[in-house]
XYZ file of C-alpha atoms in Angstrom:
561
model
C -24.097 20.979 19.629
C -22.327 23.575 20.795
C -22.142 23.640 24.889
C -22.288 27.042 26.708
C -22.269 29.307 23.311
C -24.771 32.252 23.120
C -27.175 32.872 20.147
C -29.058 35.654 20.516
C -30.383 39.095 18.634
C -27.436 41.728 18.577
C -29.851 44.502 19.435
C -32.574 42.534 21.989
C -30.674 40.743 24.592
C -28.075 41.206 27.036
C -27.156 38.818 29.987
C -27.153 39.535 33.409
C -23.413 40.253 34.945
C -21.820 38.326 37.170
C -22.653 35.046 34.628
C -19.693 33.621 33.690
C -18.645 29.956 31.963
C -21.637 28.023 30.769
C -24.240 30.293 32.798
C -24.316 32.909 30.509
C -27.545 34.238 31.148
C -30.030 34.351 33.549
C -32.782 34.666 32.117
C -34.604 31.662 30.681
C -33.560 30.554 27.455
C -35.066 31.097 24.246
C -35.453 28.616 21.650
C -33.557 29.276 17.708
C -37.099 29.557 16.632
C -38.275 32.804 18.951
C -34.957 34.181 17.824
C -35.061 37.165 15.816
C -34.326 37.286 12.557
C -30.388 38.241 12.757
C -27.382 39.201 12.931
C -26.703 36.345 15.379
C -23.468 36.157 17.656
C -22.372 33.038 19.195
C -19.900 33.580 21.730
C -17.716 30.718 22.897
C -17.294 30.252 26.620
C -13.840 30.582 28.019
C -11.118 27.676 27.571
C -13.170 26.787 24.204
C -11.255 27.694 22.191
C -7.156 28.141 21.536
C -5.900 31.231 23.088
C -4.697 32.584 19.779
C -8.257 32.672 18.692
C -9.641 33.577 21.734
C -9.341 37.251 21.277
C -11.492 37.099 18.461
C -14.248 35.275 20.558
C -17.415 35.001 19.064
C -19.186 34.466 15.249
C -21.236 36.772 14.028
C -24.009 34.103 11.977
C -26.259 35.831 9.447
C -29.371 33.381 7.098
C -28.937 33.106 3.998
C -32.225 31.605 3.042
C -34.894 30.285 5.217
C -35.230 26.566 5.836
C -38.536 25.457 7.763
C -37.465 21.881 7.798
C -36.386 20.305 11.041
C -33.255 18.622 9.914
C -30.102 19.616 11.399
C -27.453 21.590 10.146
C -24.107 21.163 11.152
C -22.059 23.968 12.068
C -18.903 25.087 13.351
C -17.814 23.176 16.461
C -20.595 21.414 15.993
C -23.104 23.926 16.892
C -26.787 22.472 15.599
C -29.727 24.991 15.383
C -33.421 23.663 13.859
C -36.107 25.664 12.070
C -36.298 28.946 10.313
C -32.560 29.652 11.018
C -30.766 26.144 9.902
C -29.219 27.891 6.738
C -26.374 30.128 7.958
C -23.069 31.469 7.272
C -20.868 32.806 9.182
C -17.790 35.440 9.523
C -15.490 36.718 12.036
C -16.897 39.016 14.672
C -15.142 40.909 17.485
C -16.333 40.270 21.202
C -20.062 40.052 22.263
C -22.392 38.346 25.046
C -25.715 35.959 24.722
C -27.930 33.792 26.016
C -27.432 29.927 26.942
C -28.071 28.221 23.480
C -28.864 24.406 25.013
C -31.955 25.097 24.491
C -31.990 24.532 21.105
C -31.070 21.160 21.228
C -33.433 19.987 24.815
C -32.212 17.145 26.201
C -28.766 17.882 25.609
C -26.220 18.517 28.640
C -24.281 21.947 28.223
C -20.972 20.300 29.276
C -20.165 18.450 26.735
C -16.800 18.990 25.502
C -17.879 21.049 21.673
C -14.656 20.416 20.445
C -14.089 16.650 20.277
C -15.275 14.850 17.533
C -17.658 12.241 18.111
C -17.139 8.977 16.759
C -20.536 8.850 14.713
C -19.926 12.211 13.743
C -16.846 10.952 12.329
C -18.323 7.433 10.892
C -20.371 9.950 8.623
C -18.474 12.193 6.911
C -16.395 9.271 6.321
C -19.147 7.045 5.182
C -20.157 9.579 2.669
C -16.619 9.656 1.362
C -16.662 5.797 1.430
C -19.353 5.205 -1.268
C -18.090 7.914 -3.347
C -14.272 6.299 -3.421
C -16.239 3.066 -3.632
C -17.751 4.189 -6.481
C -15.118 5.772 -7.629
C -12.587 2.818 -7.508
C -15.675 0.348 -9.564
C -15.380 3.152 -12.079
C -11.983 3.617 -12.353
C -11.244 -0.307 -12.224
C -13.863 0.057 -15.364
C -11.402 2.117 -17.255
C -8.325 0.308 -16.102
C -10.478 -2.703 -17.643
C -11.954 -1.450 -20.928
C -8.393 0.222 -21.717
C -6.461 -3.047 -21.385
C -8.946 -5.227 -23.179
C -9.280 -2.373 -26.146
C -5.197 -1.990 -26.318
C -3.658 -4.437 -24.945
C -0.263 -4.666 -22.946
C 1.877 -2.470 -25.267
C -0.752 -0.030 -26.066
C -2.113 0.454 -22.627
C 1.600 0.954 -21.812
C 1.898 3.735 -23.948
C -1.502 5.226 -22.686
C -0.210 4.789 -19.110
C 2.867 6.949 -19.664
C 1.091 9.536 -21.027
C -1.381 9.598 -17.971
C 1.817 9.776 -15.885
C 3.412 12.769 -17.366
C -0.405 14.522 -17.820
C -0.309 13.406 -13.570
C 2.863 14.935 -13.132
C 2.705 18.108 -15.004
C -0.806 18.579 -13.358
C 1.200 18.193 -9.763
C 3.343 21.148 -10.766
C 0.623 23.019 -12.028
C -0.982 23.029 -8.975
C 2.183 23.998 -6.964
C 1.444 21.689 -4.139
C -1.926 23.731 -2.596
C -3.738 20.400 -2.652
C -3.297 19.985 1.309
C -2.894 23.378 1.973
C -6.080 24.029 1.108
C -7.433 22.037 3.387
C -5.510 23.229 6.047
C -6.181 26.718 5.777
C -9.663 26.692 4.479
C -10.633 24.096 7.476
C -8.824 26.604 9.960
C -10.432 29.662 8.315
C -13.621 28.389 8.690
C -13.510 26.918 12.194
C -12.294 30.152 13.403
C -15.187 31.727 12.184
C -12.778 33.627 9.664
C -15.277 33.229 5.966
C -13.402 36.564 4.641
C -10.323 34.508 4.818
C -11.333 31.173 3.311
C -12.935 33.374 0.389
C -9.683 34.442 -0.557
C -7.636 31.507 -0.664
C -10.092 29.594 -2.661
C -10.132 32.485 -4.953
C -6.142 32.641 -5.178
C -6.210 28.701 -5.549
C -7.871 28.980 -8.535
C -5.814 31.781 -9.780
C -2.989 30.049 -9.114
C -3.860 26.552 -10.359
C -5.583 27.859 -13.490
C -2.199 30.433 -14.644
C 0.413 28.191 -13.682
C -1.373 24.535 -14.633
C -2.145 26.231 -18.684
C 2.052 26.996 -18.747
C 2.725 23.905 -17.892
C 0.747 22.256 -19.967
C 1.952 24.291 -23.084
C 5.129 23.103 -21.994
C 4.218 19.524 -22.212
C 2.856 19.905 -25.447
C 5.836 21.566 -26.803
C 8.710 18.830 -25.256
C 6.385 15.944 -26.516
C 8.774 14.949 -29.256
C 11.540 15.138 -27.226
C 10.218 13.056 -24.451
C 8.492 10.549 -27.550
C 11.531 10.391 -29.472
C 14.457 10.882 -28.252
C 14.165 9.974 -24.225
C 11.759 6.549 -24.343
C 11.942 5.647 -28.473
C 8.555 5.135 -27.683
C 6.333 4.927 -31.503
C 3.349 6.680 -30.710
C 3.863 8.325 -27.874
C 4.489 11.646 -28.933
C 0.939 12.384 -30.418
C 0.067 10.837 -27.294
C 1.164 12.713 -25.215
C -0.014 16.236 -26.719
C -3.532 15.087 -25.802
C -2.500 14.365 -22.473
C -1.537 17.945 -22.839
C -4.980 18.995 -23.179
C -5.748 17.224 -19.636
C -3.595 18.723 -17.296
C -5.614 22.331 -16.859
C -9.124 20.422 -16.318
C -7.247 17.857 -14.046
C -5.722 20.402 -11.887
C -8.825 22.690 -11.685
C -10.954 19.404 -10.505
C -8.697 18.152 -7.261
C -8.630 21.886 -6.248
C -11.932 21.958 -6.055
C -12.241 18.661 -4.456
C -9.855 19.787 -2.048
C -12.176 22.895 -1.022
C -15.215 21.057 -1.189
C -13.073 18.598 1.618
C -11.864 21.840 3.775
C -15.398 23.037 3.884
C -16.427 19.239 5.361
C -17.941 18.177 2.510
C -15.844 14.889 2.290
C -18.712 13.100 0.043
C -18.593 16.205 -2.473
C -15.165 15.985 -2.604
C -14.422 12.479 -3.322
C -17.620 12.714 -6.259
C -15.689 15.345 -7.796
C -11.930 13.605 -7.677
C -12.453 10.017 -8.014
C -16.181 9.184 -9.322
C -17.178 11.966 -12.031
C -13.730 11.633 -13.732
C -13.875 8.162 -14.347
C -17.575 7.971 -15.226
C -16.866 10.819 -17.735
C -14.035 9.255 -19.064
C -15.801 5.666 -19.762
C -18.192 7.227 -21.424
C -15.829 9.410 -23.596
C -13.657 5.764 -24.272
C -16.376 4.474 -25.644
C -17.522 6.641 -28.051
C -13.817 7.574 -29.340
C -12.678 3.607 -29.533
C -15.671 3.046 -31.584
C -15.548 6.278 -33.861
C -11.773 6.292 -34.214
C -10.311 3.154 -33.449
C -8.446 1.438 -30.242
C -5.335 3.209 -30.096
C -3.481 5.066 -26.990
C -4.603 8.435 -28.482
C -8.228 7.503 -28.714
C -7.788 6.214 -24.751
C -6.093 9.393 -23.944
C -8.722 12.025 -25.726
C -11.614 10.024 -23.531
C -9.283 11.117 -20.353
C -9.157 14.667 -21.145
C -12.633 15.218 -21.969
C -13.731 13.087 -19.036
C -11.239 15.498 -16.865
C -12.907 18.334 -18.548
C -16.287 17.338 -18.010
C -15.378 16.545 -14.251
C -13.599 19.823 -13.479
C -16.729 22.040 -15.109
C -19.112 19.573 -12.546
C -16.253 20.295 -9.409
C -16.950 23.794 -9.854
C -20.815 23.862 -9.948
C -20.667 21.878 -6.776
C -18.564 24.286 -5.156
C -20.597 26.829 -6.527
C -23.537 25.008 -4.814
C -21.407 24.186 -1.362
C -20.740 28.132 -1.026
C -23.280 30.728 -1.884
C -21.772 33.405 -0.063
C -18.828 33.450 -2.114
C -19.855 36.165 -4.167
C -21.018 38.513 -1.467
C -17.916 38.053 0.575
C -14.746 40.666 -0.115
C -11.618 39.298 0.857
C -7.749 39.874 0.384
C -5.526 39.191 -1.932
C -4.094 35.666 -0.944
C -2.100 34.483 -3.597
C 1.393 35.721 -2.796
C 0.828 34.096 0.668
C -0.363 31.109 -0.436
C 1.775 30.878 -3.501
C 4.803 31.023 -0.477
C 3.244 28.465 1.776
C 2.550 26.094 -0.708
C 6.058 25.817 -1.545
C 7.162 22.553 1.242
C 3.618 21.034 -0.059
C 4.867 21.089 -3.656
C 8.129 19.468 -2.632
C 5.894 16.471 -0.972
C 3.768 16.079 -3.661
C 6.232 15.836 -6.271
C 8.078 13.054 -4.107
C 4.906 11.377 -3.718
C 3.723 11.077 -7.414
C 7.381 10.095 -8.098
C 7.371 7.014 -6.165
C 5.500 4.759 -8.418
C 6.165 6.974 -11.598
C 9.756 5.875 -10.789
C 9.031 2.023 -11.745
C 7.113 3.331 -14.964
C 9.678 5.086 -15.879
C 12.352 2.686 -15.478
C 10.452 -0.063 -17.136
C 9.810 2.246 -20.360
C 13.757 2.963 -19.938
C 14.450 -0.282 -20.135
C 12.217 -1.052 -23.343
C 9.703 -3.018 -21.326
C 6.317 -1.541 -23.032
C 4.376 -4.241 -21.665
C 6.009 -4.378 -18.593
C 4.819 -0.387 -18.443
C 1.194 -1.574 -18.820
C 1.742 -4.382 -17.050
C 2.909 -2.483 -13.852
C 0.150 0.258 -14.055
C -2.580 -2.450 -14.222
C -1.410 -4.422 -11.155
C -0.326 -1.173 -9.331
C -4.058 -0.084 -9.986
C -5.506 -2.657 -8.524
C -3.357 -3.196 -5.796
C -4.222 0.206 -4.481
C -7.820 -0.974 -3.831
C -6.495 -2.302 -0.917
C -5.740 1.636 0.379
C -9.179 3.525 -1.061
C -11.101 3.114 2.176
C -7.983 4.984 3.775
C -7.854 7.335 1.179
C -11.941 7.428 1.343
C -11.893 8.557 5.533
C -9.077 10.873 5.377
C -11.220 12.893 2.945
C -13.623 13.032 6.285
C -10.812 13.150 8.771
C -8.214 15.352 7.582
C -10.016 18.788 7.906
C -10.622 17.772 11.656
C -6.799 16.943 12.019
C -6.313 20.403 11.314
C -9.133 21.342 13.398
C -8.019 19.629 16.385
C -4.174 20.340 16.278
C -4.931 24.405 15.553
C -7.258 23.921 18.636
C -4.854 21.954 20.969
C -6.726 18.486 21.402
C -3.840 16.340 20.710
C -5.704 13.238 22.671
C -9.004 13.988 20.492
C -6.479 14.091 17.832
C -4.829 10.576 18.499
C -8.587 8.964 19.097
C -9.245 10.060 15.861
C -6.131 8.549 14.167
C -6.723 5.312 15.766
C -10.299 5.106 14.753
C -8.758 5.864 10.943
C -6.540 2.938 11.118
C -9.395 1.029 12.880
C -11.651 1.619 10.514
C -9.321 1.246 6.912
C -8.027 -1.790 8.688
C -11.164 -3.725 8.490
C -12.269 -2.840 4.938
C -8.809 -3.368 3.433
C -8.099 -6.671 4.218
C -10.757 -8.808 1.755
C -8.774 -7.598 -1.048
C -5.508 -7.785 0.380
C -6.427 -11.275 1.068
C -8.009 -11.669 -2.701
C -5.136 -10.509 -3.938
C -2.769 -12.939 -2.203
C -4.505 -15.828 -3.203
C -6.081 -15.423 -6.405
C -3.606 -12.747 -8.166
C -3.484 -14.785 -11.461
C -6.851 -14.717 -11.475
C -7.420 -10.909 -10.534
C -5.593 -9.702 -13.195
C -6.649 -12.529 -15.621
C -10.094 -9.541 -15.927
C -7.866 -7.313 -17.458
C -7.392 -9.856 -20.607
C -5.088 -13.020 -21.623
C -1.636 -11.126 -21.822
C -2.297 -9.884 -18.168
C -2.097 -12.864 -16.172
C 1.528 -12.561 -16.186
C 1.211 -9.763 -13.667
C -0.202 -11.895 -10.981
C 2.998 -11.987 -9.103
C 3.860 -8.312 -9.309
C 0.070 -7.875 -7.836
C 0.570 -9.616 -4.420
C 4.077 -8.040 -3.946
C 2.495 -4.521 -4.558
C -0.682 -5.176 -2.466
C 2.171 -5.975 0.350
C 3.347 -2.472 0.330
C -0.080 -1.101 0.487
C -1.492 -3.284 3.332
C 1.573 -1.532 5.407
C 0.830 1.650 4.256
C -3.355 1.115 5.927
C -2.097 -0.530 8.749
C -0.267 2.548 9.984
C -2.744 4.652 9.698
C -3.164 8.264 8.086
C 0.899 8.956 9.312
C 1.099 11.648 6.435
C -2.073 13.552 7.154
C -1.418 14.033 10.739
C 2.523 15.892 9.660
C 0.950 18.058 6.973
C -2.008 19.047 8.832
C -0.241 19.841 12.202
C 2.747 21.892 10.278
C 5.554 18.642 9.531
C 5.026 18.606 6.065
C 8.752 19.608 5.628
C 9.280 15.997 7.985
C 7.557 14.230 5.833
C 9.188 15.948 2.426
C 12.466 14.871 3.750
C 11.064 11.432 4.745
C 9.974 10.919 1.269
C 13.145 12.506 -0.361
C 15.140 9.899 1.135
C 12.652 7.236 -0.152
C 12.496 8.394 -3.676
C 16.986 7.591 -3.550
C 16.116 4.427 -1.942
C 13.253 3.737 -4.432
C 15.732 5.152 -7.296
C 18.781 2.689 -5.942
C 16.537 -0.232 -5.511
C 15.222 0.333 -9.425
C 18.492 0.510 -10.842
C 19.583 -2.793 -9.220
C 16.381 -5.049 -9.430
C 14.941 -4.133 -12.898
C 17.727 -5.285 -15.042
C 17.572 -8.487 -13.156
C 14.092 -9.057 -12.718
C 12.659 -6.311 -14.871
C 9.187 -6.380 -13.694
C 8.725 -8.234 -10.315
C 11.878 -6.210 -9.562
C 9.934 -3.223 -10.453
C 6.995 -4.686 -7.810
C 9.744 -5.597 -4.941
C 11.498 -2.046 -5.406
C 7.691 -0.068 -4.858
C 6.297 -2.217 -2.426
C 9.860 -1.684 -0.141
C 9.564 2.058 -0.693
C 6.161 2.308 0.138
C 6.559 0.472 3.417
C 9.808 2.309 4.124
C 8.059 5.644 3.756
C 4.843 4.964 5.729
C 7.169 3.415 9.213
C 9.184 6.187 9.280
C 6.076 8.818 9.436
C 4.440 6.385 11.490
C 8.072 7.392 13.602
C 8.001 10.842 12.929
C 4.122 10.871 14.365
C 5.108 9.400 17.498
C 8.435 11.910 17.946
C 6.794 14.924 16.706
C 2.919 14.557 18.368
C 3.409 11.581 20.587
C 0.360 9.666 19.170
C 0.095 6.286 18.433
C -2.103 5.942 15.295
C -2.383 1.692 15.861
C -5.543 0.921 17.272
C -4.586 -2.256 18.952
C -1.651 -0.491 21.085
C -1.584 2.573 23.398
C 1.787 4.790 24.760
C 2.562 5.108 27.855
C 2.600 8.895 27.873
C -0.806 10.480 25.938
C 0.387 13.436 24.546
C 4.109 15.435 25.469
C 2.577 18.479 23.611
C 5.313 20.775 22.851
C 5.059 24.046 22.451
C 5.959 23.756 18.665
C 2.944 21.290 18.404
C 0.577 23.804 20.213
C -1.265 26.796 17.947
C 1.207 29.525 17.551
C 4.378 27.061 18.517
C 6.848 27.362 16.893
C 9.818 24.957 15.189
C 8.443 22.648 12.172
């Protein structure tokens, strides 16, 4: 709930003077259901909020439908209301004065701090996000499966490269707003600002869907050259104009999953990204295996319909999530975000490239099986990370929250209960994978097992990478993404050096020893680069000695990146 805000009829009710911080009003307290019937304002007391956003001071909340239920609906700052009034939206409003709103919620003490971030509150948006990665990761373990036992090795190799370069194409197409989005949709929002999130999500797609259908044409048109004469690859030139056909649907479906996620919809957003793709596409592999055959293109067709048939079910959901899209006029974001999105770009290249590189170098060095080899183990070895993937959905958009807002020790509680949390559900499989690798991969068919060894190194890397925590969230949402691009710019040379000296010797454990030492490498140093640049300590088990330095760069407004 939201302590000492105001909820009251614009043209009924106006406090006594002399009230001032959580005694707004004198008179006694109506309930939301005596309200009238709207425009609401909510004004937020003093010290609430960030003194950027202060000016702006209150939220002008108007129903969009009538709800006579007596669940809760969350709102911004967590602000609760029951009854006739629980389906709202909201948009900035200039300055106005109300009524003491705790007693919509009785029971409830007024001084509660609004702006921290319970742990339950926390446990659910993540828990939501958990089943849907869960499911997700069954499903896409499913495809991972029925692709190696329908191609084998060589084959799946082949399919796996073309998913690559579909991946990376779709990277560009996006130009980085993945995280951005969050960011400034998450901020929009909490500051009440709806005409603002409107038009980013509007000049997202714009953006996504022009630039994503160039490069795709591109891909489609350098396919021989890339087929031919860069791998020698047979096959993989039809192959990878269908992968073509993937990359508009596969950038259109993580920008709406990355909406859905700055709007707190964490479950919505992992459904859309990492559940309905794979479903789709299992279903899709099955039919075109049987009506055409196993081969790498019939594997690849089921991926771009499945992405297709994901991206049209990401948009209806975001349809759903916002209904006062259409009624909402906003500017014209795109040259804005087009420029902001730029540093976000640069990290998300870097990032896709880290375990492209050991594709790549294996399909440079003729290894075909050692390409589908490497993608199955690297796979499944990233099971060990989905529950960390699975709460940052939940915990990112309150990263940027609580950084625009100031609360750098609600901010470092939060990290910790991240790692906390990832920690305990990622080490069963770590464990698993340790022990019984042979075994593991032994699922994926006969001519698998030999990847048992190049499992355990790479679950290695990925156990590091939970045990620090969400390190790269925290830069990106408080402003360091250009920190964390140069962290992983130096990572993808060291990732590049350690390919070029460890494949030729051990071609594909080398492959394994070079990712899982890049990996760690890049998640220590942000785990450094948190501590410099926000003095938290995302480790549960250990505490600093100072809280929070708070500099003025890492305060709303501050500047220096």
């Amino acid at each position: 709930m939201l302590s000492g805000g105001a909820l009251v009829g614009a043209d009924r009710y106006q406090p006594a003077s002399g009230t001032r911080g959580n005694a707004l009003a004198s008179e006694p307290p109506r309930s939301c259901e005596s309200a009238p019937s709207g425009p609401f304002l909510v004004q937020f007391p003093s010290g609430a909020r960030s003194a950027a956003r202060r000016a702006a001071g209150t939220v002008q909340l108007a129903p969009l439908a009538v709800d006579s239920g007596e669940d809760d609906i969350q709102l911004p700052h967590n602000l609760r209301v029951t009854g006739d009034q629980a389906r709202l939206s909201w948009v900035a409003y200039s300055k106005a004065r109300g009524m003491d709103l705790s007693a919509a919620r009785p029971g409830r003490s007024s001084e509660k701090n609004h702006g921290e971030y319970r742990p339950m509150s926390l446990l659910a948006g993540a828990s939501r996000a958990f089943i849907a990665r869960t499911t997700g990761a069954v499903l896409s373990y499913g495809v991972g499966l029925a692709v190696a036992r329908a191609l084998g090795p060589e084959d799946s190799g082949i399919y796996f490269l073309a998913i690559a370069a579909a991946t990376m194409a779709s990277v560009i197409g996006r130009l980085g707003l993945d995280q951005l989005l969050v960011r400034r949709v998450a901020a929009a929002l909490g500051a009440g600002d709806q005409s603002a999130a409107a038009g980013t999500a509007r000049a997202a797609m714009l953006i996504t869907l022009v630039l994503s259908s160039v490069v795709s044409v591109c891909l489609f048109a350098l396919a021989p050259v890339l087929g031919d004469q860069v791998f020698g690859l047979e096959g993989l030139t039809a192959t990878l104009r269908l992968a073509a056909l993937a990359v508009v649907p596969l950038s259109l479906l993580i920008v709406f999953g990355e909406l859905l996620r700055g709007l707190s919809r964490p479950g919505e957003s992992q459904l859309v990204q990492v559940a309905l793709a794979p479903a789709a596409t299992l279903i899709f592999l099955g039919l075109f295996v049987v009506i055409l055959g196993p081969r790498p293109t019939s594997a690849v067709m089921a991926y771009a319909a499945g992405m297709s048939t994901a991206a049209f079910l990401g948009f209806a959901l975001w349809r759903r999530a916002t209904p006062w899209l259409a009624d909402t006029k906003s500017s014209d974001e795109s040259r804005n975000l087009a420029r902001e999105s730029i540093p976000f770009l640069g990290v998300a290249l870097l990032t896709l490239a880290l375990p492209s590189i050991s594709i790549m170098a294996l399909a440079l060095a003729g290894d075909e099986s050692g390409v589908g080899l490497f993608a199955t183990a690297y796979r499944t070895a990233t099971l060990t990370s989905f529950a960390l993937i699975a709460i940052n959905a939940a915990a990112t958009p309150r990263f940027a929250d609580l950084h625009a807002r100031g609360d750098h020790q609600g901010l470092g509680r939060s990290a910790r209960r991240v790692t906390l949390l990832t920690l305990a559900c990622s080490l069963p499989p770590v464990i698993l994978f340790w022990t019984l690798p042979d075994i593991v991969m032994g699922f994926f068919g006969p001519g698998f097992v030999v990847g048992g060894r190049c499992l355990a190194i790479l679950a290695t890397g990925q156990l590091v990478n939970v045990v620090t925590g969400s390190v790269s969230e925290l830069l990106m949402m408080s402003g360091r993404e250009r920190a964390l691009r140069a962290n992983l710019g130096g990572s993808v040379v060291l990732s590049l050096v350690l390919h070029a000296v460890l494949v030729p010797l051990y071609g594909l454990t080398g492959a394994a020893i070079a990712s899982a030492t890049t990996v760690a490498t890049i998640n220590l140093v942000s785990y450094g680069l948190v501590r410099h640049h926000l003095s938290i300590n995302t480790l549960p088990l250990f505490k600093l000695r100072r809280t929070s330095r708070g500099s003025a760069a890492d305060r709303p407004g501050g500047a220096g990146r």
